[in-house]
Amino acid sequence: MTRYSLGAIVLHWLIAFALAFELALGFAMPRGVEGFALFQLHKSVGISILLLTVLRLGWRLAHPRPAPLESGWAHRMAHAVHVGFYLFMLLAPLTGWALVSTAPIKVPTLVFGTLPLPHLPLADSLNPIVEEAHELLAWFGIALFLLHVAGAVRHEILLRDRLLERMAPGGSRPLGAALALGVLALGIGAFLSIGGAKSGREEPENVATAPVTDSPIAEQTPEASPSAEETSPAASETPAPIPTWTISPGGRLAFKVGNGDAGVVEGSFSKWQGAIAFDPERPETADIRITVDLASASVGDSTQDGMLAGDEFFAVSRFSKAVFTARSARRTGTDRYTASGTLQLKGASKPQTISFRLTGSGLARKVQGSATVARAAFGVGEGAAAEGLDPNVTVNFSFDAKGTLPAE
């Protein structure tokens, strides 16, 4: 027998292409939140390599391999590299699996977005150990990959013993060479393209236009309402009725938070509602209540959306709503206001100020505004996944509102 069996050849090249891509992806993918899609792909390819390796070992036991071309130290070196490769292809995916299973935040794994992969029943205290092991194995894999390529080049160029034909489909030396070059090109190309995209990524623009105000979170306590002398030239005059406002469909409630070198994480809430009583001429009489369905939070990635609903962020299973209430507002400029009140979020209640601007006239207005929320005060964003997040989250809102005067 001078050549490998067809099954061994197919499995060899499938694993080779997968390994080249996986190693490049592992070293080049962004480590921030925006790298989640690539992180999921990295896990999917890793599990695929594990399954292919088990299949390859089973095939090797059932089908004899060709006799070695060399003996002595060269044969022992080649054998050691092959044994090392099998260990690497088994242990690297397993330590990766253990790594996500012991992480402080349990990110669900869907193999290629479809097949759920359960977490291993391991103690979270093992996380630093398996993380270090996984990283060391990655470098070990790079070294083995280079040794394997160097050995193939030695056989083809120096020894000219046509080793490549033994692992080429149909025994075609040109096809074998093309496959080998394809593996190298895939690895290098994936590393350069993913790494280039990471380094060239620009910070995205704001998801919603909102007026810029001076440090809205700085005003943490509601100010006293102006006296009657300041608001009414005639104390005996009956106050005008306060309009109540209905938020029209199509409004937007968005959020963004810095994530260190990884840029900005942006998302929005799709379900929220408000009960608003507000007179632009008498803002001190305002009564505002905004309720947000936390389960509707999305950053455009299903895995990250699941994390937002988890205990480390919004804990939606225990705290389904966030509520902002304010019993007064203050004019800060032409058609510009602030409202200082209370934000109830994740079981905590803290002072919170929002700033907003009105456009339009009468009982048809457009509202644009913003707030800065200190997430840590509410326990939002805990654990390893939130380590790079800025302490403050910017919330932008924009909606049309229709006013109604109470019946006399």
Short mmCIF file of C-alpha atoms in Angstrom, two decimals:
data_model
loop_
_atom_site.label_atom_id
_atom_site.label_comp_id
_atom_site.label_asym_id
_atom_site.label_seq_id
_atom_site.Cartn_x
_atom_site.Cartn_y
_atom_site.Cartn_z
CA MET A 1 0.00 0.00 0.00
CA THR A 2 1.60 3.26 -1.16
CA ARG A 3 -1.26 5.75 -0.69
CA TYR A 4 -3.72 6.68 2.01
CA SER A 5 -7.33 5.56 1.63
CA LEU A 6 -9.85 7.98 0.15
CA GLY A 7 -11.57 8.46 3.51
CA ALA A 8 -8.28 9.37 5.17
CA ILE A 9 -7.46 11.81 2.36
CA VAL A 10 -10.83 13.56 2.56
CA LEU A 11 -10.67 13.83 6.36
CA HIS A 12 -7.06 15.06 6.25
CA TRP A 13 -7.83 17.99 3.97
CA LEU A 14 -11.11 18.86 5.69
CA ILE A 15 -9.29 19.07 9.02
CA ALA A 16 -6.38 20.97 7.45
CA PHE A 17 -8.63 23.69 6.01
CA ALA A 18 -10.65 23.89 9.23
CA LEU A 19 -7.50 24.16 11.36
CA ALA A 20 -5.97 26.88 9.22
CA PHE A 21 -9.14 28.94 9.43
CA GLU A 22 -9.68 28.23 13.14
CA LEU A 23 -6.17 29.27 14.20
CA ALA A 24 -6.34 32.44 12.13
CA LEU A 25 -9.78 33.25 13.52
CA GLY A 26 -8.72 32.60 17.10
CA PHE A 27 -5.78 35.01 16.95
CA ALA A 28 -7.39 37.72 14.81
CA MET A 29 -11.00 38.01 15.99
CA PRO A 30 -11.97 41.03 18.11
CA ARG A 31 -12.25 40.36 21.82
CA GLY A 32 -15.04 42.88 22.40
CA VAL A 33 -18.78 42.52 22.09
CA GLU A 34 -18.73 43.22 18.35
CA GLY A 35 -16.72 40.00 17.91
CA PHE A 36 -19.55 37.78 19.18
CA ALA A 37 -20.55 36.48 15.76
CA LEU A 38 -16.94 35.45 15.07
CA PHE A 39 -16.69 33.99 18.57
CA GLN A 40 -19.72 31.81 17.84
CA LEU A 41 -18.16 30.76 14.53
CA HIS A 42 -14.89 29.97 16.34
CA LYS A 43 -16.74 27.65 18.72
CA SER A 44 -18.65 26.01 15.87
CA VAL A 45 -15.51 25.30 13.83
CA GLY A 46 -13.73 24.03 16.95
CA ILE A 47 -16.47 21.49 17.69
CA SER A 48 -16.41 20.46 14.03
CA ILE A 49 -12.66 19.83 14.26
CA LEU A 50 -13.21 17.73 17.39
CA LEU A 51 -15.80 15.56 15.62
CA LEU A 52 -13.69 15.23 12.47
CA THR A 53 -10.67 14.23 14.57
CA VAL A 54 -12.61 11.50 16.36
CA LEU A 55 -13.82 10.27 12.97
CA ARG A 56 -10.27 10.40 11.61
CA LEU A 57 -8.93 8.34 14.53
CA GLY A 58 -11.67 5.76 14.03
CA TRP A 59 -10.91 5.60 10.32
CA ARG A 60 -7.21 5.14 11.00
CA LEU A 61 -7.88 2.21 13.32
CA ALA A 62 -10.05 0.54 10.67
CA HIS A 63 -7.85 1.29 7.65
CA PRO A 64 -4.09 0.64 7.65
CA ARG A 65 -1.80 3.51 6.69
CA PRO A 66 1.02 3.28 4.12
CA ALA A 67 4.46 2.23 5.29
CA PRO A 68 6.66 5.17 6.38
CA LEU A 69 9.14 6.50 3.83
CA GLU A 70 11.88 7.09 6.39
CA SER A 71 13.30 5.53 9.52
CA GLY A 72 15.48 6.74 12.36
CA TRP A 73 15.23 10.25 13.78
CA ALA A 74 13.23 11.63 10.85
CA HIS A 75 10.56 8.97 11.30
CA ARG A 76 10.44 9.53 15.05
CA MET A 77 10.12 13.30 14.54
CA ALA A 78 7.29 12.88 12.03
CA HIS A 79 5.54 10.43 14.35
CA ALA A 80 5.85 12.86 17.28
CA VAL A 81 4.35 15.68 15.19
CA HIS A 82 1.43 13.48 14.16
CA VAL A 83 0.76 12.37 17.74
CA GLY A 84 1.02 15.99 18.87
CA PHE A 85 -1.46 17.03 16.19
CA TYR A 86 -4.03 14.48 17.34
CA LEU A 87 -3.63 15.60 20.95
CA PHE A 88 -3.97 19.22 19.90
CA MET A 89 -7.06 18.60 17.77
CA LEU A 90 -8.72 16.85 20.70
CA LEU A 91 -7.59 19.03 23.60
CA ALA A 92 -7.94 22.47 21.98
CA PRO A 93 -11.69 22.11 21.29
CA LEU A 94 -12.25 20.43 24.65
CA THR A 95 -10.51 23.22 26.58
CA GLY A 96 -12.44 25.76 24.53
CA TRP A 97 -15.66 24.00 25.45
CA ALA A 98 -14.58 23.96 29.10
CA LEU A 99 -13.66 27.65 28.86
CA VAL A 100 -17.15 28.79 27.84
CA SER A 101 -18.70 26.32 30.31
CA THR A 102 -16.83 27.83 33.28
CA ALA A 103 -17.03 31.49 32.24
CA PRO A 104 -18.72 33.88 34.72
CA ILE A 105 -21.31 34.66 32.04
CA LYS A 106 -22.72 31.54 30.43
CA VAL A 107 -22.88 32.39 26.73
CA PRO A 108 -25.03 29.78 24.97
CA THR A 109 -23.41 27.93 22.08
CA LEU A 110 -25.33 27.17 18.91
CA VAL A 111 -23.18 25.19 16.49
CA PHE A 112 -23.44 27.11 13.22
CA GLY A 113 -26.47 28.88 14.66
CA THR A 114 -28.68 25.78 14.82
CA LEU A 115 -27.51 22.96 17.11
CA PRO A 116 -27.40 23.85 20.84
CA LEU A 117 -24.27 22.65 22.63
CA PRO A 118 -24.74 22.19 26.40
CA HIS A 119 -22.18 23.48 28.88
CA LEU A 120 -19.92 20.95 30.56
CA PRO A 121 -20.66 20.34 34.28
CA LEU A 122 -17.43 21.96 35.51
CA ALA A 123 -16.72 24.29 38.43
CA ASP A 124 -16.34 27.97 37.52
CA SER A 125 -13.11 28.03 39.55
CA LEU A 126 -11.45 26.08 36.72
CA ASN A 127 -11.93 28.96 34.28
CA PRO A 128 -8.44 30.55 34.66
CA ILE A 129 -6.80 27.14 34.27
CA VAL A 130 -8.65 26.11 31.12
CA GLU A 131 -8.24 29.61 29.67
CA GLU A 132 -4.46 29.39 30.06
CA ALA A 133 -4.43 25.84 28.70
CA HIS A 134 -6.50 26.84 25.66
CA GLU A 135 -4.15 29.71 24.84
CA LEU A 136 -1.03 27.55 25.24
CA LEU A 137 -2.58 24.87 23.03
CA ALA A 138 -3.21 27.47 20.34
CA TRP A 139 0.49 28.32 20.22
CA PHE A 140 1.31 24.60 20.33
CA GLY A 141 -0.96 24.13 17.32
CA ILE A 142 0.79 26.90 15.40
CA ALA A 143 4.16 25.24 16.06
CA LEU A 144 2.87 21.83 14.94
CA PHE A 145 1.31 23.36 11.83
CA LEU A 146 4.62 24.96 10.85
CA LEU A 147 6.55 21.74 11.55
CA HIS A 148 4.09 19.76 9.44
CA VAL A 149 4.41 22.20 6.54
CA ALA A 150 8.20 22.22 6.86
CA GLY A 151 8.25 18.42 6.76
CA ALA A 152 6.10 18.34 3.62
CA VAL A 153 8.33 20.92 1.91
CA ARG A 154 11.42 18.87 2.86
CA HIS A 155 9.99 15.75 1.29
CA GLU A 156 8.88 17.50 -1.89
CA ILE A 157 11.87 19.76 -2.55
CA LEU A 158 14.87 18.15 -0.83
CA LEU A 159 14.08 14.43 -0.82
CA ARG A 160 11.81 14.42 -3.89
CA ASP A 161 10.15 11.22 -2.69
CA ARG A 162 6.69 12.31 -3.90
CA LEU A 163 5.22 12.15 -0.40
CA LEU A 164 2.44 14.57 -1.33
CA GLU A 165 1.01 12.10 -3.84
CA ARG A 166 0.18 9.70 -0.98
CA MET A 167 -2.26 12.26 0.48
CA ALA A 168 -3.50 13.76 -2.81
CA PRO A 169 -6.88 12.80 -4.32
CA GLY A 170 -6.27 10.43 -7.21
CA GLY A 171 -2.54 10.54 -6.50
CA SER A 172 -2.34 13.85 -8.36
CA ARG A 173 0.75 15.76 -7.28
CA PRO A 174 -0.49 19.11 -8.75
CA LEU A 175 -3.82 18.69 -6.96
CA GLY A 176 -2.05 17.89 -3.71
CA ALA A 177 0.14 20.97 -4.09
CA ALA A 178 -2.91 23.11 -4.87
CA LEU A 179 -4.69 21.85 -1.75
CA ALA A 180 -1.63 22.56 0.40
CA LEU A 181 -1.32 26.08 -0.98
CA GLY A 182 -5.06 26.54 -0.47
CA VAL A 183 -4.70 25.68 3.22
CA LEU A 184 -1.92 28.25 3.64
CA ALA A 185 -3.83 30.87 1.66
CA LEU A 186 -6.97 30.34 3.75
CA GLY A 187 -5.10 30.70 7.02
CA ILE A 188 -3.17 33.79 5.99
CA GLY A 189 -6.14 35.37 4.22
CA ALA A 190 -8.49 34.81 7.15
CA PHE A 191 -6.00 36.29 9.60
CA LEU A 192 -5.37 39.37 7.46
CA SER A 193 -9.02 40.00 6.60
CA ILE A 194 -10.35 39.55 10.14
CA GLY A 195 -7.44 41.41 11.71
CA GLY A 196 -7.70 44.20 9.14
CA ALA A 197 -11.41 44.61 9.76
CA LYS A 198 -10.74 44.78 13.50
CA SER A 199 -8.04 47.45 13.25
CA GLY A 200 -9.94 49.50 10.67
CA ARG A 201 -13.22 49.53 12.52
CA GLU A 202 -14.50 53.04 13.15
CA GLU A 203 -16.72 54.13 15.98
CA PRO A 204 -20.33 54.13 14.78
CA GLU A 205 -22.43 57.24 14.87
CA ASN A 206 -25.18 57.81 17.39
CA VAL A 207 -28.28 55.76 16.75
CA ALA A 208 -30.57 58.66 17.51
CA THR A 209 -30.18 62.38 17.21
CA ALA A 210 -30.53 64.14 20.53
CA PRO A 211 -29.60 67.56 21.85
CA VAL A 212 -26.32 67.78 23.67
CA THR A 213 -26.73 69.09 27.17
CA ASP A 214 -24.39 69.70 30.02
CA SER A 215 -23.95 66.54 32.09
CA PRO A 216 -27.58 65.47 32.58
CA ILE A 217 -26.69 62.96 35.25
CA ALA A 218 -25.09 65.61 37.41
CA GLU A 219 -28.49 66.86 38.49
CA GLN A 220 -29.43 64.03 40.83
CA THR A 221 -32.05 65.70 43.06
CA PRO A 222 -35.21 67.43 41.92
CA GLU A 223 -35.19 71.17 42.28
CA ALA A 224 -37.88 72.96 44.23
CA SER A 225 -40.80 74.17 42.14
CA PRO A 226 -40.91 77.91 41.51
CA SER A 227 -43.14 79.87 43.83
CA ALA A 228 -46.60 80.98 42.83
CA GLU A 229 -45.32 84.54 42.48
CA GLU A 230 -42.85 83.41 39.83
CA THR A 231 -45.34 81.39 37.84
CA SER A 232 -48.56 83.33 38.04
CA PRO A 233 -48.92 87.11 37.91
CA ALA A 234 -52.42 86.77 39.32
CA ALA A 235 -52.65 84.28 42.16
CA SER A 236 -56.41 84.19 42.01
CA GLU A 237 -56.47 83.22 38.32
CA THR A 238 -57.59 79.63 37.64
CA PRO A 239 -54.67 77.59 36.18
CA ALA A 240 -55.07 76.31 32.64
CA PRO A 241 -55.64 72.55 32.37
CA ILE A 242 -52.54 70.40 31.89
CA PRO A 243 -52.48 68.41 28.62
CA THR A 244 -51.93 64.67 28.68
CA TRP A 245 -49.82 63.24 25.88
CA THR A 246 -50.08 60.03 23.90
CA ILE A 247 -46.88 58.68 22.36
CA SER A 248 -47.42 57.95 18.67
CA PRO A 249 -46.17 54.69 17.12
CA GLY A 250 -42.75 54.82 15.51
CA GLY A 251 -40.79 56.30 18.38
CA ARG A 252 -37.31 55.14 19.28
CA LEU A 253 -35.65 54.39 22.61
CA ALA A 254 -31.98 53.60 22.02
CA PHE A 255 -28.90 53.09 24.14
CA LYS A 256 -25.16 53.02 23.62
CA VAL A 257 -22.14 52.34 25.80
CA GLY A 258 -18.42 52.50 25.12
CA ASN A 259 -16.51 49.23 25.09
CA GLY A 260 -12.87 50.31 25.28
CA ASP A 261 -10.80 49.65 22.17
CA ALA A 262 -13.65 47.56 20.75
CA GLY A 263 -15.72 50.68 20.04
CA VAL A 264 -19.33 51.25 21.02
CA VAL A 265 -22.16 48.82 21.75
CA GLU A 266 -25.49 50.14 20.46
CA GLY A 267 -29.00 48.82 20.81
CA SER A 268 -32.62 49.74 21.44
CA PHE A 269 -35.83 48.77 23.22
CA SER A 270 -38.72 47.83 20.96
CA LYS A 271 -41.44 47.94 23.65
CA TRP A 272 -41.98 50.93 25.92
CA GLN A 273 -44.80 53.29 26.81
CA GLY A 274 -45.42 56.51 28.65
CA ALA A 275 -48.04 58.34 30.69
CA ILE A 276 -47.23 62.04 30.39
CA ALA A 277 -48.94 65.16 31.70
CA PHE A 278 -46.96 68.22 30.67
CA ASP A 279 -47.56 71.90 29.98
CA PRO A 280 -44.61 73.48 28.14
CA GLU A 281 -45.47 76.82 29.74
CA ARG A 282 -45.63 75.36 33.24
CA PRO A 283 -43.05 72.54 33.31
CA GLU A 284 -43.07 72.46 37.12
CA THR A 285 -46.51 70.80 36.95
CA ALA A 286 -45.22 67.86 34.89
CA ASP A 287 -46.10 64.28 35.77
CA ILE A 288 -44.07 61.79 33.72
CA ARG A 289 -43.97 58.01 33.86
CA ILE A 290 -42.08 55.95 31.27
CA THR A 291 -42.20 52.13 31.42
CA VAL A 292 -39.71 50.03 29.45
CA ASP A 293 -40.05 46.31 28.70
CA LEU A 294 -36.50 45.10 29.39
CA ALA A 295 -37.03 41.84 27.48
CA SER A 296 -37.32 43.91 24.29
CA ALA A 297 -33.69 45.08 24.50
CA SER A 298 -31.65 44.15 21.44
CA VAL A 299 -28.20 44.89 20.07
CA GLY A 300 -28.82 43.01 16.83
CA ASP A 301 -27.25 39.70 17.87
CA SER A 302 -29.34 36.89 19.34
CA THR A 303 -26.57 35.63 21.61
CA GLN A 304 -25.88 39.05 23.08
CA ASP A 305 -29.61 39.71 23.41
CA GLY A 306 -29.84 36.56 25.51
CA MET A 307 -27.03 37.84 27.70
CA LEU A 308 -28.81 41.18 28.17
CA ALA A 309 -31.80 39.29 29.55
CA GLY A 310 -29.58 37.31 31.95
CA ASP A 311 -28.78 38.01 35.57
CA GLU A 312 -25.51 39.80 34.78
CA PHE A 313 -27.40 42.55 32.93
CA PHE A 314 -31.18 43.11 33.20
CA ALA A 315 -32.24 39.89 35.01
CA VAL A 316 -35.48 39.94 33.05
CA SER A 317 -36.85 36.83 34.75
CA ARG A 318 -37.00 38.77 38.04
CA PHE A 319 -37.25 42.39 36.91
CA SER A 320 -39.18 42.66 33.66
CA LYS A 321 -39.67 46.45 33.65
CA ALA A 322 -37.70 49.64 34.13
CA VAL A 323 -39.71 52.69 35.22
CA PHE A 324 -38.75 56.37 35.18
CA THR A 325 -41.02 58.79 37.07
CA ALA A 326 -40.77 62.55 37.54
CA ARG A 327 -43.19 64.92 39.25
CA SER A 328 -41.77 68.15 37.84
CA ALA A 329 -39.57 69.54 35.07
CA ARG A 330 -37.48 72.65 34.58
CA ARG A 331 -36.98 74.89 31.56
CA THR A 332 -33.31 75.20 30.55
CA GLY A 333 -33.70 77.15 27.30
CA THR A 334 -36.06 77.76 24.42
CA ASP A 335 -38.14 74.57 24.15
CA ARG A 336 -35.52 72.74 26.23
CA TYR A 337 -36.21 71.07 29.57
CA THR A 338 -34.88 68.70 32.18
CA ALA A 339 -36.91 66.39 34.41
CA SER A 340 -35.39 65.07 37.62
CA GLY A 341 -37.01 62.01 39.08
CA THR A 342 -36.43 58.37 39.93
CA LEU A 343 -35.37 55.37 37.85
CA GLN A 344 -36.38 51.93 39.06
CA LEU A 345 -34.22 49.27 37.42
CA LYS A 346 -33.27 45.74 38.45
CA GLY A 347 -34.65 46.14 41.94
CA ALA A 348 -32.87 49.43 42.66
CA SER A 349 -34.35 52.93 42.78
CA LYS A 350 -32.00 55.85 42.11
CA PRO A 351 -32.29 59.56 41.25
CA GLN A 352 -32.20 60.15 37.50
CA THR A 353 -32.41 63.19 35.25
CA ILE A 354 -33.46 63.32 31.61
CA SER A 355 -33.02 66.23 29.19
CA PHE A 356 -35.35 66.83 26.26
CA ARG A 357 -36.35 69.29 23.58
CA LEU A 358 -39.76 69.99 22.09
CA THR A 359 -40.51 71.03 18.53
CA GLY A 360 -43.84 71.69 16.91
CA SER A 361 -46.71 73.63 18.43
CA GLY A 362 -49.98 73.24 20.23
CA LEU A 363 -51.03 69.66 20.87
CA ALA A 364 -48.73 68.10 18.24
CA ARG A 365 -45.12 67.91 19.38
CA LYS A 366 -41.94 66.02 18.60
CA VAL A 367 -39.77 65.08 21.57
CA GLN A 368 -36.05 64.36 21.40
CA GLY A 369 -33.93 63.79 24.44
CA SER A 370 -31.26 61.88 26.28
CA ALA A 371 -30.14 60.63 29.66
CA THR A 372 -26.95 59.24 31.11
CA VAL A 373 -27.47 56.20 33.34
CA ALA A 374 -24.81 54.96 35.76
CA ARG A 375 -25.29 51.24 35.06
CA ALA A 376 -23.21 49.99 38.01
CA ALA A 377 -25.54 51.71 40.46
CA PHE A 378 -28.25 49.33 39.28
CA GLY A 379 -26.06 46.24 38.99
CA VAL A 380 -26.36 46.22 35.20
CA GLY A 381 -23.29 44.75 33.53
CA GLU A 382 -21.46 42.46 35.92
CA GLY A 383 -18.87 39.78 35.33
CA ALA A 384 -16.25 39.25 32.63
CA ALA A 385 -18.42 40.28 29.68
CA ALA A 386 -18.82 43.79 31.11
CA GLU A 387 -15.20 44.43 32.08
CA GLY A 388 -14.54 46.73 29.13
CA LEU A 389 -17.84 48.61 29.25
CA ASP A 390 -17.91 52.27 30.24
CA PRO A 391 -19.61 53.01 33.57
CA ASN A 392 -22.21 55.28 31.96
CA VAL A 393 -24.80 54.32 29.36
CA THR A 394 -26.26 56.99 27.08
CA VAL A 395 -29.98 56.66 26.41
CA ASN A 396 -31.50 58.57 23.48
CA PHE A 397 -35.21 58.86 22.77
CA SER A 398 -37.26 60.38 19.99
CA PHE A 399 -41.02 60.27 19.45
CA ASP A 400 -44.06 62.20 18.30
CA ALA A 401 -46.77 62.98 20.85
CA LYS A 402 -50.39 64.09 20.58
CA GLY A 403 -51.82 66.15 23.40
CA THR A 404 -55.32 66.06 24.86
CA LEU A 405 -56.87 68.62 27.18
CA PRO A 406 -59.04 67.30 30.02
CA ALA A 407 -62.76 67.78 29.59
CA GLU A 408 -64.12 70.73 31.53
#
